[in-house]
Short mmCIF file of C-alpha atoms in Angstrom, two decimals:
data_model
loop_
_atom_site.label_atom_id
_atom_site.label_comp_id
_atom_site.label_asym_id
_atom_site.label_seq_id
_atom_site.Cartn_x
_atom_site.Cartn_y
_atom_site.Cartn_z
CA UNK H 8 67.56 -48.14 29.13
CA UNK H 9 71.23 -47.60 28.59
CA UNK H 10 72.17 -46.71 25.00
CA UNK H 11 75.05 -48.51 23.28
CA UNK H 12 77.20 -47.71 20.25
CA UNK H 13 79.90 -50.10 18.95
CA UNK H 14 82.95 -49.28 16.87
CA UNK H 15 86.35 -50.71 15.99
CA UNK H 16 85.50 -53.55 13.64
CA UNK H 17 87.34 -54.12 10.41
CA UNK H 18 89.20 -56.59 8.21
CA UNK H 19 92.50 -58.12 9.31
CA UNK H 20 94.73 -61.06 8.47
CA UNK H 21 95.12 -64.08 10.78
CA UNK H 22 97.31 -63.34 13.79
CA UNK H 23 96.53 -59.65 13.88
CA UNK H 24 94.58 -57.72 16.53
CA UNK H 25 91.60 -55.43 16.87
CA UNK H 26 90.06 -53.53 19.76
CA UNK H 27 86.31 -53.08 19.80
CA UNK H 28 84.77 -50.18 21.68
CA UNK H 29 81.27 -49.73 23.06
CA UNK H 30 80.13 -46.44 24.55
CA UNK H 31 77.28 -46.46 27.02
CA UNK H 32 75.15 -43.87 28.77
CA UNK H 33 75.07 -45.41 32.27
CA UNK H 34 77.63 -47.18 34.45
CA UNK H 35 75.54 -49.53 36.60
CA UNK H 36 75.03 -52.27 34.02
CA UNK H 37 76.51 -55.67 33.45
CA UNK H 38 78.10 -55.55 29.99
CA UNK H 39 78.74 -58.23 27.42
CA UNK H 40 80.11 -58.89 23.96
CA UNK H 41 78.31 -61.31 21.66
CA UNK H 42 78.97 -62.40 18.11
CA UNK H 43 77.15 -64.06 15.24
CA UNK H 44 79.25 -65.80 12.58
CA UNK H 45 77.77 -66.13 9.08
CA UNK H 46 75.12 -68.83 9.05
CA UNK H 47 75.40 -69.55 12.78
CA UNK H 48 73.53 -68.63 15.95
CA UNK H 49 74.56 -65.72 18.12
CA UNK H 50 76.91 -66.68 20.94
CA UNK H 51 78.25 -65.01 24.05
CA UNK H 52 81.90 -63.97 23.92
CA UNK H 53 82.63 -62.17 27.18
CA UNK H 54 80.80 -60.61 30.14
CA UNK H 55 81.91 -58.17 32.84
CA UNK H 56 80.03 -56.90 35.90
CA UNK H 57 79.95 -53.20 36.85
CA UNK H 58 82.84 -53.44 39.30
CA UNK H 59 84.96 -55.59 37.01
CA UNK H 60 85.25 -58.33 39.63
CA UNK H 61 83.53 -60.95 37.46
CA UNK H 62 84.61 -61.74 33.91
CA UNK H 63 83.45 -64.57 31.71
CA UNK H 64 84.91 -65.75 28.41
CA UNK H 65 83.73 -68.45 26.09
CA UNK H 66 86.30 -71.23 25.67
CA UNK H 67 87.22 -70.38 22.10
CA UNK H 68 88.50 -66.90 23.02
CA UNK H 69 90.04 -67.53 26.45
CA UNK H 70 93.63 -66.31 26.48
CA UNK H 71 93.20 -64.28 23.31
CA UNK H 72 90.41 -61.81 24.11
CA UNK H 73 90.16 -59.43 27.07
CA UNK H 74 87.04 -57.57 28.16
CA UNK H 75 87.52 -54.37 30.15
CA UNK H 76 85.77 -51.10 30.88
CA UNK H 77 86.51 -47.53 31.84
CA UNK H 78 83.46 -46.23 33.66
CA UNK H 79 84.90 -42.72 33.86
CA UNK H 80 84.79 -42.65 30.06
CA UNK H 81 81.57 -44.69 29.78
CA UNK H 82 83.40 -47.13 27.55
CA UNK H 83 83.59 -50.92 27.20
CA UNK H 84 86.41 -52.63 25.31
CA UNK H 85 87.10 -56.00 23.76
CA UNK H 86 90.78 -56.47 22.96
CA UNK H 87 91.07 -59.28 20.41
CA UNK H 88 94.54 -60.73 19.81
CA UNK H 89 95.68 -63.57 17.57
CA UNK H 90 92.56 -63.33 15.47
CA UNK H 91 91.65 -66.36 13.37
CA UNK H 92 89.21 -66.89 10.49
CA UNK H 93 86.71 -68.54 12.85
CA UNK H 94 86.47 -65.23 14.73
CA UNK H 95 84.78 -63.66 11.71
CA UNK H 96 81.37 -62.44 12.85
CA UNK H 97 79.16 -59.50 13.57
CA UNK H 98 80.04 -58.41 17.10
CA UNK H 99 77.46 -56.85 19.39
CA UNK H 100 77.69 -54.96 22.66
CA UNK H 101 74.89 -55.68 25.13
CA UNK H 102 73.81 -54.47 28.57
CA UNK H 103 71.85 -56.02 31.43
CA UNK H 104 70.80 -54.90 34.86
CA UNK H 105 72.95 -56.56 37.46
CA UNK H 106 70.26 -58.93 38.68
CA UNK H 107 69.57 -60.05 35.09
CA UNK H 108 73.18 -60.85 34.28
CA UNK H 109 74.12 -63.17 32.65
CA UNK H 110 70.71 -64.67 31.91
CA UNK H 111 69.16 -61.77 30.03
CA UNK H 112 70.63 -58.89 28.03
CA UNK H 113 67.73 -56.64 27.00
CA UNK H 114 69.70 -53.80 25.40
CA UNK H 115 71.83 -54.21 22.28
CA UNK H 116 73.93 -52.07 20.00
CA UNK H 117 73.78 -52.21 16.21
CA UNK H 118 76.90 -54.33 15.80
CA UNK H 119 80.30 -54.00 14.17
CA UNK H 120 81.70 -56.42 11.58
CA UNK H 121 84.98 -58.27 12.16
CA UNK H 122 86.45 -60.17 9.21
CA UNK H 123 89.61 -62.29 9.46
CA UNK H 124 90.91 -63.70 6.20
#
């Protein structure tokens, strides 16, 4: 399977921005960002297909977050603007074969912590 490594998390104040990065070893996968706030279940944040023609965002981040990818650099991004305390979570990069997307994401990175306070 594709291998994933996340980076870019950190601690910011409300209203500030962060950009998360996920490097991957193959370019034919549907990619997604997920997050798990403290004490809550993991939830999907954004999904993008290999060609970038399909993008999904959960309602709470629409208009603030942007998912994108640069296949030439084997890199996935999540630009997070206007961060709020409710965005605090462990963020995970995940990959799925195209036919599995968005129902199943078998491959996950280790996560990167985002704290807004």
